Coordinates of C-alpha atoms in Angstrom, one line a residue:
X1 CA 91.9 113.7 75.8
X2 CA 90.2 114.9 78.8
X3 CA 88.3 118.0 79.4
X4 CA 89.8 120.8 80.9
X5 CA 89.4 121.9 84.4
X6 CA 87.4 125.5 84.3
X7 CA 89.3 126.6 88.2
X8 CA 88.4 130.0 88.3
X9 CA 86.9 130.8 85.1
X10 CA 83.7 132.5 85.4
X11 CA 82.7 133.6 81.6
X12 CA 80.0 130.2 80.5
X13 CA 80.9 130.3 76.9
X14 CA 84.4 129.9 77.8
X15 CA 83.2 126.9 80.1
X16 CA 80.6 125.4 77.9
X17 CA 82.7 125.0 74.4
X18 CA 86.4 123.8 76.1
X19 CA 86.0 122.3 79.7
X20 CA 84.0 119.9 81.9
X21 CA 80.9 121.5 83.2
X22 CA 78.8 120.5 85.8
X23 CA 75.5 121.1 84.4
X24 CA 73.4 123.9 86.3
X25 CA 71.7 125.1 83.4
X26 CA 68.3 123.9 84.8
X27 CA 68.2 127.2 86.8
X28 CA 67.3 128.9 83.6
X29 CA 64.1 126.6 83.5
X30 CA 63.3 127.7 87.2
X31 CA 63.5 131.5 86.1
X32 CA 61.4 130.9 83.4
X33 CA 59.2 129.8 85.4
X34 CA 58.9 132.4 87.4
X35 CA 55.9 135.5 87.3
X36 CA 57.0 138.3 85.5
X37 CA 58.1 140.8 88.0
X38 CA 60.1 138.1 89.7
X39 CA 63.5 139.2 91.8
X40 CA 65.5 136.4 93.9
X41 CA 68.7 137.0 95.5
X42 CA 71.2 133.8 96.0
X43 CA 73.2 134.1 99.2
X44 CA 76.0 131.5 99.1
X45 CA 79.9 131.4 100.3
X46 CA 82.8 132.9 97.8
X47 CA 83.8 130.5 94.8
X48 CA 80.7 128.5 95.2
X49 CA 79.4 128.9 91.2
X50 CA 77.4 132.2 91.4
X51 CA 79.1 134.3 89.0
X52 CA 78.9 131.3 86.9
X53 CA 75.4 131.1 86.9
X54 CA 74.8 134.0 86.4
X55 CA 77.1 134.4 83.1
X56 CA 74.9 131.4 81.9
X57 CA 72.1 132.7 82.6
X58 CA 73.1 135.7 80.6
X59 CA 74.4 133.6 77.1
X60 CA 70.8 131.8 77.7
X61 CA 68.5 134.7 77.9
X62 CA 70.3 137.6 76.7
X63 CA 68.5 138.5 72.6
X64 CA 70.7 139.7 69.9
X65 CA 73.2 136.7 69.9
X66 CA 73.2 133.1 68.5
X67 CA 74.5 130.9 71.6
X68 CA 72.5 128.0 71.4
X69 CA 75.5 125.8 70.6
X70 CA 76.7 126.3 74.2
X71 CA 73.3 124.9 74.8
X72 CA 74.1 121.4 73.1
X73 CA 73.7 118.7 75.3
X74 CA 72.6 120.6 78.4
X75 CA 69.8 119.7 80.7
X76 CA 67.4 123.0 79.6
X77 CA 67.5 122.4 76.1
X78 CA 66.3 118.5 76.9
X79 CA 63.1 120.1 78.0
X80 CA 61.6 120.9 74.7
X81 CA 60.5 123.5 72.9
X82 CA 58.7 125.7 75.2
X83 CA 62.2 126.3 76.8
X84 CA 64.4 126.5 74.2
X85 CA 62.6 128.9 72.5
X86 CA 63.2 131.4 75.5
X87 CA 66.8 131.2 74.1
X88 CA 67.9 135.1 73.4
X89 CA 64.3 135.8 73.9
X90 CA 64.8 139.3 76.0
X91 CA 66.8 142.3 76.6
X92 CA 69.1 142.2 79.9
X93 CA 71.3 144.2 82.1
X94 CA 74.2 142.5 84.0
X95 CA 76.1 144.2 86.3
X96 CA 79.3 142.9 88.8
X97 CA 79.8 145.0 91.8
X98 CA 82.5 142.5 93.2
X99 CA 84.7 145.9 92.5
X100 CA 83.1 148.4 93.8
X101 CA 85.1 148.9 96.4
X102 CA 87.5 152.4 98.0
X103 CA 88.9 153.6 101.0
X104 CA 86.1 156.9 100.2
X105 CA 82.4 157.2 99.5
X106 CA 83.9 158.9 96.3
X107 CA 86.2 156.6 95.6
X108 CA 83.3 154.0 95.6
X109 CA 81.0 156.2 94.0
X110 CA 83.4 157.0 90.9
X111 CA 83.6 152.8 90.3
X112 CA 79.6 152.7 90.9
X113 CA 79.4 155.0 87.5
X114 CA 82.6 154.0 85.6
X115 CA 80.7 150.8 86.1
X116 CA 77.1 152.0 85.2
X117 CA 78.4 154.0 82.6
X118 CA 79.9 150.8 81.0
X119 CA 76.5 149.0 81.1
X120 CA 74.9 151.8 79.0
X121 CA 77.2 152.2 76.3
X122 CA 77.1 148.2 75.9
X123 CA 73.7 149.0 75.0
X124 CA 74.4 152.1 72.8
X125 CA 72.3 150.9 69.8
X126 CA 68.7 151.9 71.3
X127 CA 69.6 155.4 70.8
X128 CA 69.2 155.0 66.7
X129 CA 65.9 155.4 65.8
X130 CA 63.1 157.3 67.6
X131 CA 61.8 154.9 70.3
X132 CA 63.4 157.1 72.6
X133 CA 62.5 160.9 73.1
X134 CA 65.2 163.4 73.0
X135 CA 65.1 163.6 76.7
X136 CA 65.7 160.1 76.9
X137 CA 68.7 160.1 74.6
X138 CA 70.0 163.8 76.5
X139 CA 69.2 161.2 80.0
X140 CA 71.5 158.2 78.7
X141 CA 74.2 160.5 77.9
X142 CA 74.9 161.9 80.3
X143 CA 75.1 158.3 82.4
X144 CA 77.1 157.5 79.5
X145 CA 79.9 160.5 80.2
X146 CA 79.0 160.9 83.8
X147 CA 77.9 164.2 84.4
X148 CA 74.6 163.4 85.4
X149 CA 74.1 163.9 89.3
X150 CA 74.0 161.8 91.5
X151 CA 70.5 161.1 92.3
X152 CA 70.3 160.8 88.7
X153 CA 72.9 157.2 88.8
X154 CA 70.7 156.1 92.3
X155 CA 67.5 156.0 89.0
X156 CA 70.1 154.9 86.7
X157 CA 69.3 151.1 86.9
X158 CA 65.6 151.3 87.3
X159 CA 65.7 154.1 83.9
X160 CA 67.9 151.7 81.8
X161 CA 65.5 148.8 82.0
X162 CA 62.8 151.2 81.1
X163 CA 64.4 152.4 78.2
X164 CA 65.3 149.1 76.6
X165 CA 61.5 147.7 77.7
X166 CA 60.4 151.3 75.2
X167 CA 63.3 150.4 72.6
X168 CA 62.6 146.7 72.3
X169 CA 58.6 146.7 73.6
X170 CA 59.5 143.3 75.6
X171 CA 60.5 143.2 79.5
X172 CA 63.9 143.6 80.8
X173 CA 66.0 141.2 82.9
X174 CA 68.8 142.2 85.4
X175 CA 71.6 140.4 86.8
X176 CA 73.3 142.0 89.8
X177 CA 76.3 139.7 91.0
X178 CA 78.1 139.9 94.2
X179 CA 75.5 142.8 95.0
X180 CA 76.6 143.1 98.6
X181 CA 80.6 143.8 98.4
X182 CA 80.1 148.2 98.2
X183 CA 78.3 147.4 101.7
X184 CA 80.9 144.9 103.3
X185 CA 83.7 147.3 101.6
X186 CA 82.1 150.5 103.5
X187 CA 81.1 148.5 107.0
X188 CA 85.0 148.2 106.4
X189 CA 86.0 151.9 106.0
X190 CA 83.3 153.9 108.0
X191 CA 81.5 155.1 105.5
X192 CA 78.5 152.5 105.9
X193 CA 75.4 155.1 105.6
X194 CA 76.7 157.3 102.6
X195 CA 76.5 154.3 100.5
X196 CA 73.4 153.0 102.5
X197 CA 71.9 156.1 100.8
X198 CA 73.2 155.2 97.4
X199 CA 72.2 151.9 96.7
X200 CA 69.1 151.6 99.0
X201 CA 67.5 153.3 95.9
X202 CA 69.6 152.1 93.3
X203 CA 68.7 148.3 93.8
X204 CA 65.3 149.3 95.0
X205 CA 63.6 151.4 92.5
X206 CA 64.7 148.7 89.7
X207 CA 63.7 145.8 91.7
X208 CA 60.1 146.6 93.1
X209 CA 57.1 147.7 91.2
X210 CA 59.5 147.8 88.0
X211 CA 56.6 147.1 85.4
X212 CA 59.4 146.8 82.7
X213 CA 61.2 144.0 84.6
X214 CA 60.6 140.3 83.5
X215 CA 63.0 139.2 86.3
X216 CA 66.0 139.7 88.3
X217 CA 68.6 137.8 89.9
X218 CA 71.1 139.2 92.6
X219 CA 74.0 137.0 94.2
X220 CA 76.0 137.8 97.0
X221 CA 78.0 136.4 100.2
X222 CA 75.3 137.5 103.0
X223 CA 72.2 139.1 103.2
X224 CA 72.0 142.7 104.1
X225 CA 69.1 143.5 106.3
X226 CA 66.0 144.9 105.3
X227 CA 66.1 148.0 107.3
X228 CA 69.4 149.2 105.8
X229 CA 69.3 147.9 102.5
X230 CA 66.6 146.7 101.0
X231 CA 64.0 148.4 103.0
X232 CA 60.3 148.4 101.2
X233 CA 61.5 145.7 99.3
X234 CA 59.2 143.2 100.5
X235 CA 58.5 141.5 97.0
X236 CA 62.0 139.7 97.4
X237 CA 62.6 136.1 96.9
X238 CA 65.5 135.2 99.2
X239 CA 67.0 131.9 99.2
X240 CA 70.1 131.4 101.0
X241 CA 71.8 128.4 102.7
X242 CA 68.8 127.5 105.7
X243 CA 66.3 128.1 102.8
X244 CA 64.1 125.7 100.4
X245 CA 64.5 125.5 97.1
X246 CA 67.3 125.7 94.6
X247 CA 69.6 123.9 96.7
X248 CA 71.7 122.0 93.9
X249 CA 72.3 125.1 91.9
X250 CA 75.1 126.7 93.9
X251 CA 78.4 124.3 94.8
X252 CA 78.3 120.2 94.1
X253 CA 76.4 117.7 95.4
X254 CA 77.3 114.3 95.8
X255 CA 76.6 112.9 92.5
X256 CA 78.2 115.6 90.7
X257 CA 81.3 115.0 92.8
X258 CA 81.6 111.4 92.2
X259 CA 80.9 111.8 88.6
X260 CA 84.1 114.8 88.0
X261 CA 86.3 112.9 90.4
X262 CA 85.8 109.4 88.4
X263 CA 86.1 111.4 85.0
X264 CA 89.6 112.6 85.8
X265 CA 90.2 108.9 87.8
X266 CA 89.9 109.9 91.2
X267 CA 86.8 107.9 91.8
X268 CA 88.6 106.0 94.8
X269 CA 89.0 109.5 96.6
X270 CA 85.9 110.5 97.1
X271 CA 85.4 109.5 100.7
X272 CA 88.9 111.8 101.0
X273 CA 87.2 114.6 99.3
X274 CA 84.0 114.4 101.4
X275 CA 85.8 115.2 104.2
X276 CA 88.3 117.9 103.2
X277 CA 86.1 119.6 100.7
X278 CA 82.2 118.0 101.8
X279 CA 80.1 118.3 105.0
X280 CA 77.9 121.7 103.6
X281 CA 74.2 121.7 103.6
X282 CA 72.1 123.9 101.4
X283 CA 68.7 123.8 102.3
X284 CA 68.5 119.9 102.5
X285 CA 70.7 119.3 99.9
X286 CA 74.5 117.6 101.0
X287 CA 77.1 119.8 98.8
X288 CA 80.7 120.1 98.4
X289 CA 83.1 122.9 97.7
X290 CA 83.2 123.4 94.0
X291 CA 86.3 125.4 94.1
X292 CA 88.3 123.1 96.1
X293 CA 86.9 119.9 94.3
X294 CA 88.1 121.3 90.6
X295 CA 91.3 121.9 92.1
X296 CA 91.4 118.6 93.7
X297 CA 90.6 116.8 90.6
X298 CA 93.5 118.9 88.8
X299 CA 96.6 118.3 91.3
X300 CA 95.6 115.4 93.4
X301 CA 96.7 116.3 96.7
X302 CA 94.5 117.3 99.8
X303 CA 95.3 120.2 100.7
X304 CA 93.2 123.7 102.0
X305 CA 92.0 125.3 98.0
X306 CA 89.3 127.1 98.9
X307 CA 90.4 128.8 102.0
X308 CA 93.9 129.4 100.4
X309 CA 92.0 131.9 98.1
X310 CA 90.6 134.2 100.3
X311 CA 90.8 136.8 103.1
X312 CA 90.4 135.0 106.5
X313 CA 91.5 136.8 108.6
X314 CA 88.1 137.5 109.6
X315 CA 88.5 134.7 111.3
X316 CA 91.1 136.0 114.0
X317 CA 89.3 139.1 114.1
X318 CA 86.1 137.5 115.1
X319 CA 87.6 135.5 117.6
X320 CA 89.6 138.1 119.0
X321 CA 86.2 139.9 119.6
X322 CA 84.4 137.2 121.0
X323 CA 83.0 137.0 124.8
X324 CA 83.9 134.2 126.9
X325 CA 80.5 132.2 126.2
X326 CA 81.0 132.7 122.3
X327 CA 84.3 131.4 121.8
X328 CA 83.5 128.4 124.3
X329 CA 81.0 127.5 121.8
X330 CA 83.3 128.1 119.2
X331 CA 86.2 125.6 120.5
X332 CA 83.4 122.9 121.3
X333 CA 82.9 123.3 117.3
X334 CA 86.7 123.2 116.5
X335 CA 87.4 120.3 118.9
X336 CA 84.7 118.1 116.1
X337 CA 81.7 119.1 117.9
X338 CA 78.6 120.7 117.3
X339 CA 76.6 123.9 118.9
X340 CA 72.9 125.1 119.0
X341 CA 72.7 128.0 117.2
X342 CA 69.4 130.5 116.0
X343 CA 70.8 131.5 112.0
X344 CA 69.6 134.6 111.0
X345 CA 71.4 134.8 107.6
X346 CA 70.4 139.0 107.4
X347 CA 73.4 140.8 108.1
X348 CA 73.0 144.5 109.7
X349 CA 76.7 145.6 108.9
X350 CA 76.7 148.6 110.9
X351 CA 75.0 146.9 114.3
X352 CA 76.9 143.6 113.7
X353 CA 77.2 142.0 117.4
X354 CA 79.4 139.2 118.1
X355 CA 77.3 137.5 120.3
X356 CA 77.3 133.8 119.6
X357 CA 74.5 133.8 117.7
X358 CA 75.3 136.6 115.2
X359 CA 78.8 135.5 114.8
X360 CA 77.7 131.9 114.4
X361 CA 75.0 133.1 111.9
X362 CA 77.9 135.1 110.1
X363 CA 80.4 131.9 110.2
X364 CA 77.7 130.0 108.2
X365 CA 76.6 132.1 105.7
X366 CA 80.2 132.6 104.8
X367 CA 81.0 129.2 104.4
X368 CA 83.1 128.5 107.7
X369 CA 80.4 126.6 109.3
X370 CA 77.4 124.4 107.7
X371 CA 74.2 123.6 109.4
X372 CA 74.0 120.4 109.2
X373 CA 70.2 119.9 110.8
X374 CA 67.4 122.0 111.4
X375 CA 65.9 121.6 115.0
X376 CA 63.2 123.7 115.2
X377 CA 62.7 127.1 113.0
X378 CA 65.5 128.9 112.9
X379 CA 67.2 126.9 115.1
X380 CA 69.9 124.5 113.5
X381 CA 73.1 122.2 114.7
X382 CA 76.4 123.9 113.8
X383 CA 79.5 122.1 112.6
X384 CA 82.7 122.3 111.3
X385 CA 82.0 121.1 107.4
X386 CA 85.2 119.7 106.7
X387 CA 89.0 119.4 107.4
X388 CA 90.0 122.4 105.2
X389 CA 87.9 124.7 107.1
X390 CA 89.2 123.1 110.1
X391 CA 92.8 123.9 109.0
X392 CA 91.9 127.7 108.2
X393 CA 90.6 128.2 111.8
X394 CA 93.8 126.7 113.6
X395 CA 96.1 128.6 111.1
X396 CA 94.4 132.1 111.7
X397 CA 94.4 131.5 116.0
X398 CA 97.8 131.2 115.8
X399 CA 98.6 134.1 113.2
X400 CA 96.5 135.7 115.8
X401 CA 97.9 134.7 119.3
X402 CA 101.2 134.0 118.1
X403 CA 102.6 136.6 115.7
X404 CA 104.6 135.3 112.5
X405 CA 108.4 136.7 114.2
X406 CA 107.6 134.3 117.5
X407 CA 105.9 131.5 115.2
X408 CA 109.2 129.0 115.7
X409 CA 108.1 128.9 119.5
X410 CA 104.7 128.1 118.5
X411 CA 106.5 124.4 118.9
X412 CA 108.0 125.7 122.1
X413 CA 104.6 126.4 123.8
X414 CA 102.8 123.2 122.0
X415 CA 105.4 120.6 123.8
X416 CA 105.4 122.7 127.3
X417 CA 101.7 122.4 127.0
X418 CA 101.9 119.1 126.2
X419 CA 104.4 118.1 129.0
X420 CA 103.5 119.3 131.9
X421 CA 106.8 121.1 132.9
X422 CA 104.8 124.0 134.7
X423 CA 107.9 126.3 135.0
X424 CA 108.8 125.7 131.1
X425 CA 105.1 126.7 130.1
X426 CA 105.1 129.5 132.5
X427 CA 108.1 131.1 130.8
X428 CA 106.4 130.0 127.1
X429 CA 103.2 131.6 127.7
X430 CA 104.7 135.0 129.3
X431 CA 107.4 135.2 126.3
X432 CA 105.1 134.1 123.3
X433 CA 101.6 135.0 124.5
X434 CA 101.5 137.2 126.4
X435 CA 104.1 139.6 125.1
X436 CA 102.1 139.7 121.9
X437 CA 99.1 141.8 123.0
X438 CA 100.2 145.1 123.8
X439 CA 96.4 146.2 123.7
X440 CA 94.7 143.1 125.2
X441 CA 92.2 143.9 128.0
X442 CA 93.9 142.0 131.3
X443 CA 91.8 143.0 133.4
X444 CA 88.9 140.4 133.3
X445 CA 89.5 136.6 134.5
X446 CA 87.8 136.0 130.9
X447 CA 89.9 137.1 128.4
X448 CA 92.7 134.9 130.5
X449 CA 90.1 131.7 129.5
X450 CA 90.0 133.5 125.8
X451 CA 93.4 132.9 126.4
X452 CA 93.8 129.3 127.5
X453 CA 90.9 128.3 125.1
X454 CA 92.5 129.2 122.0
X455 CA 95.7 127.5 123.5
X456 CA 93.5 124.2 123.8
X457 CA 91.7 124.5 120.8
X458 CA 95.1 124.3 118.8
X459 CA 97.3 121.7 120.6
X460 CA 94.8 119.5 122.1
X461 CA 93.2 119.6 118.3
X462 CA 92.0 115.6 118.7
X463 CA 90.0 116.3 121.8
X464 CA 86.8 118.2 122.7
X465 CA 87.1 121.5 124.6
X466 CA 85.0 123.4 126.9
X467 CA 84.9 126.1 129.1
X468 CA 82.7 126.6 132.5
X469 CA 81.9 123.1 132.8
X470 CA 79.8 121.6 135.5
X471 CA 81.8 118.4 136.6
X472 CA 82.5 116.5 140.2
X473 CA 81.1 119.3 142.9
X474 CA 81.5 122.2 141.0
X475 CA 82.8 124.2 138.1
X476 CA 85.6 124.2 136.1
X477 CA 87.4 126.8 134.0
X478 CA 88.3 124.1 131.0
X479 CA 87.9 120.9 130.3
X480 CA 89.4 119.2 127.6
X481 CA 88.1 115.6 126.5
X482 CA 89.5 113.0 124.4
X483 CA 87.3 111.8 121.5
X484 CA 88.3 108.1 122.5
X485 CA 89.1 106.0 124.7
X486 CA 93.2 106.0 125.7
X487 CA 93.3 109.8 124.5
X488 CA 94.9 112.5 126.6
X489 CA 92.9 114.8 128.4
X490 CA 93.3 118.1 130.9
X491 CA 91.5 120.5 133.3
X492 CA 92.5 124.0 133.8
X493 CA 91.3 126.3 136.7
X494 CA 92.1 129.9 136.2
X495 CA 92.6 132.8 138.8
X496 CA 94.1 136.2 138.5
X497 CA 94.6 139.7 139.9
X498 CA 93.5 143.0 138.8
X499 CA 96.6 144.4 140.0
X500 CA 100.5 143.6 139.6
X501 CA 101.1 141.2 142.6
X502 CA 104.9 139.2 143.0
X503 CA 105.8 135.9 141.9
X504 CA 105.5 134.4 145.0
X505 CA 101.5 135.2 145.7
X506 CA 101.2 134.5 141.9
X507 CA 102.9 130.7 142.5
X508 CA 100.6 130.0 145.7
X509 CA 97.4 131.0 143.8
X510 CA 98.5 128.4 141.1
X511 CA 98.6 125.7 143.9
X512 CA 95.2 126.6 144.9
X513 CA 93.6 126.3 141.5
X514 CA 95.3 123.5 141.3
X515 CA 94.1 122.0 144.5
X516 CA 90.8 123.4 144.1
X517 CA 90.8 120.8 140.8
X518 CA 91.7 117.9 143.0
X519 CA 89.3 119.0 146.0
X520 CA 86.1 119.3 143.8
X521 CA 87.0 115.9 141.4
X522 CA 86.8 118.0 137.9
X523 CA 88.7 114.8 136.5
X524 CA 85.9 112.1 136.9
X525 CA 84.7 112.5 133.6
X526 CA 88.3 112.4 132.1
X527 CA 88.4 109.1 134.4
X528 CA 84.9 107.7 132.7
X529 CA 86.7 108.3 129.1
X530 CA 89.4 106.4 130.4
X531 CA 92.1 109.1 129.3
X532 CA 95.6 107.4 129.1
X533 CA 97.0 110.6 130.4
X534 CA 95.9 113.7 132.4
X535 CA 97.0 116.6 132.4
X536 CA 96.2 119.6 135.5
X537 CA 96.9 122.9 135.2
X538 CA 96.4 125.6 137.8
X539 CA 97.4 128.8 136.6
X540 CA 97.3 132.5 137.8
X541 CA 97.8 135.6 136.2
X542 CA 98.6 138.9 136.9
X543 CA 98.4 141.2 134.1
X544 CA 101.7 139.8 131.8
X545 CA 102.4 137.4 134.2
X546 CA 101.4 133.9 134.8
X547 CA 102.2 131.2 137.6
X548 CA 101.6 127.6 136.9
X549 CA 101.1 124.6 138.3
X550 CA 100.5 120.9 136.7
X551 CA 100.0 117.3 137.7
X552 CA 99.6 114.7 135.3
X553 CA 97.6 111.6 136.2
X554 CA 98.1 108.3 134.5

């Protein structure tokens, strides 16, 4: 009988005893290994094995409990004795934030201490004795019913490690998982700096110049900037995707793949997997998607896991509030290629830009886009990492562009676009585009090319597409490749008015973008690809109107 599948399950003894785990107990060995004083955060996308890691970490280390049997057969215990003896070897504080969440700073705040006040009472046996003073005792108390103040909670982590270092004379370890989602939930709701205020010395005091701390581990999605966060903090070990070290600890590599999918006899889909699920790179180690692997290996079709799971609706957001140059960059990436991009994985939520760098850098530390090479630096090439992703993007432009009560004429638009019957597109982009965006800035020839991009990007979805291209004896607006030879291909040269102008100027301006197309030879390197089929579109707009005009070359 086979193993069972562990989708979702996050506890280790649950994992270890009844169901097939990939083996990432080694990263016990390389906290061990570690100086006393120690504190790493692990930045990796959703679902990618940190909470995991961390609830082994916890059965490994944490004293007071016989759990060596979910240590049988595990890589740390092959290491001898000077590691298995660390085995319930030291007191330790674990705490999950992923819920700390509200629509107030004292909504938030409340969770904070229900939460802390949890973590105390699971340690409710140092009060017996007299290790600790009465002032200690009156101290853990009041965490404990939550009528201390709150400066009191921001030294509640950094006094709890103190008093189990006095109780037990050994040093303390603390696990903080999914450290970052208070901040992303108050960037979210406005109230960014109250909780700034809270945690900055929460997380801080216990984590720097702790002399009771052995070591700590934080996870979390992104890295929140020094200056707001973790400011002073400079004894921090961060490791996150672009970093050395650690790589094979968080998600599957390739090995680990092909070994689950042949378990479960799926050994003759692993080039399928690899690209649906593959195609991420942490530090310079090829993973896949754990998440989506798991679930692969349990129901056998190909479909999106991972991205089915979460909220991405970032996505459209970002998009929607990306310049001209950005989301240029972005369809080059959707159409299968890749950009340049500086990756600065620390996050300033409150001055979060969406220039193409920081939305790029944002994209990739959440899992949307891998670096697949370092150039120089900081600098890496961005790409997709695999068809699910791929599938996530297309599916949130058009929740985006076309709402859900016009999505029939999604198929409308797509053959229009696709046939070059100018009058029939005219009338599907007014009626399903343009319709749609009762707050959209027209006023900026740019946000008509946001516009015709994101068409391009999902019906021309086997070609390469690009905006403000230098071909023949000048620039065009878009130009939209095929991959291979015999493929389809367009141009599309944009003009539009400020103002509300009539049909009729509307139509001739069409014609002129579309001669201006023809004048100025933007199709020779659609001519070099040897395209089957060409496709020209001049089209002008006027606020919620639109002209076009189309020739297709054979």
């Amino acid at each position: 009988m086979k193993k069972k599948l562990p989708i979702g399950i996050e506890n280790f003894k649950d994992v270890a005893l009844d169901c097939y785990y990939v083996d990432k107990t080694l990263l016990a060995k390389e906290m061990i290994d570690l100086p006393n004083g120690s504190a790493v955060l692990f930045t990796r996308p959703r679902r990618f094995g940190k909470s995991l890691a961390l609830s082994m970490l916890q059965t490994f280390f944490e004293q007071g409990q016989d759990n060596e049997k979910f240590f049988e057969g595990k890589k740390i215990l092959e290491l001898g004795e000077n590691y298995k003896s660390q085995l319930g070897s030291s007191p330790l504080i674990r705490l999950t934030m992923k819920d700390i969440k509200g629509t107030s700073f004292t909504d938030l705040l409340a969770r904070a201490k229900d939460l802390i006040s949890n973590e105390y009472l699971r340690h409710e046996e140092i009060l017996n004795g007299d290790a600790l003073s009465d002032d200690d005792k009156n101290y853990f108390m009041s965490i404990v019913k939550k009528n201390a103040d709150d400066v009191d909670f921001t030294s509640s982590l950094r006094k709890l490690s103190h008093l189990l270092s006095l109780f037990y004379k050994k040093r303390v370890i603390i696990l903080l998982d999914e450290y970052d989602a208070p901040i992303e939930c108050d960037r979210v709701n406005e109230f960014y700096q109250d909780s700034i205020s809270f945690f900055r010395p929460f997380y801080g005091e216990a984590l720097k110049g702790n002399d009771d701390l052995r070591f700590a581990v934080v996870t979390g999605v992104l890295q929140v900037a020094k200056e707001s966060l973790f400011s002073g903090l400079n004894n921090l070990l961060v490791n996150s995707i672009t970093g050395s070290g650690f790589d094979q600890y968080f998600g599957f590599t390739e090995k680990e793949t092909n070994d689950l999918l042949s378990y479960y006899g799926k050994g003759d889909r692993v080039l399928e997997a690899k690209t649906w699920y593959g195609g991420y790179r942490f530090g310079e180690t090829a993973m896949f998607n754990p998440w989506s692997i798991l679930s692969f290996a349990r129901f056998g079709v190909l479909e999106p896991y991972w991205t089915n799971t979460g909220e991405n609706s970032v996505l459209g957001e970002l998009i929607g509030k990306s310049d001209e140059r950005t989301l240029s960059s972005l369809n080059e990436v959707l159409s299968g290629g890749t950009v340049f991009v500086n990756v600065d994985t620390s996050i300033n939520y409150r001055e979060m830009s969406f220039t193409k760098d920081a939305l790029f850098s944002f994209l990739v530390a959440t899992g949307y886009l891998s670096c697949i090479e370092r150039v120089d630096g900081t600098t890496f090439k961005v790409a997709l990492p695999n068809k699910e992703v791929d599938e996530a993007f297309e599916r949130e432009i058009k929740t985006r562009f076309i709402p859900l009560e016009k999505n029939d004429y999604y198929f409308s638009l797509r053959d229009a676009f696709l046939s070059g019957d100018s009058k029939r597109l005219s009338k599907c982009v007014e009626y399903v585009i343009l319709s749609s965006f009762s707050s959209f800035d027209f006023s900026d020839e740019k946000n008509y090319q946001v516009l015709a991009l994101t068409m391009s990007a999902i019906f021309f979805d086997e070609c390469i597409v690009k905006s403000a291209v230098n071909e023949g004896n000048g620039r065009c607006d878009i130009m939209i490749s095929p991959k291979n030879e015999g493929g389809i291909g367009s141009v599309i040269e944009i003009k539009h008015y400020k103002s509300k102008t009539s049909t009729t100027r509307l139509e001739l301006e069409s014609k002129k973008a579309l001669a201006q197309i023809k004048e100025r030879d933007y199709v020779e390197e659609l001519k070099a690809r040897k395209a089957s089929k060409i496709f020209l579109y001049g089209m002008a707009f006027s606020q919620k109107n639109v002209a076009i005009t189309s020739e297709i070359k054979n």
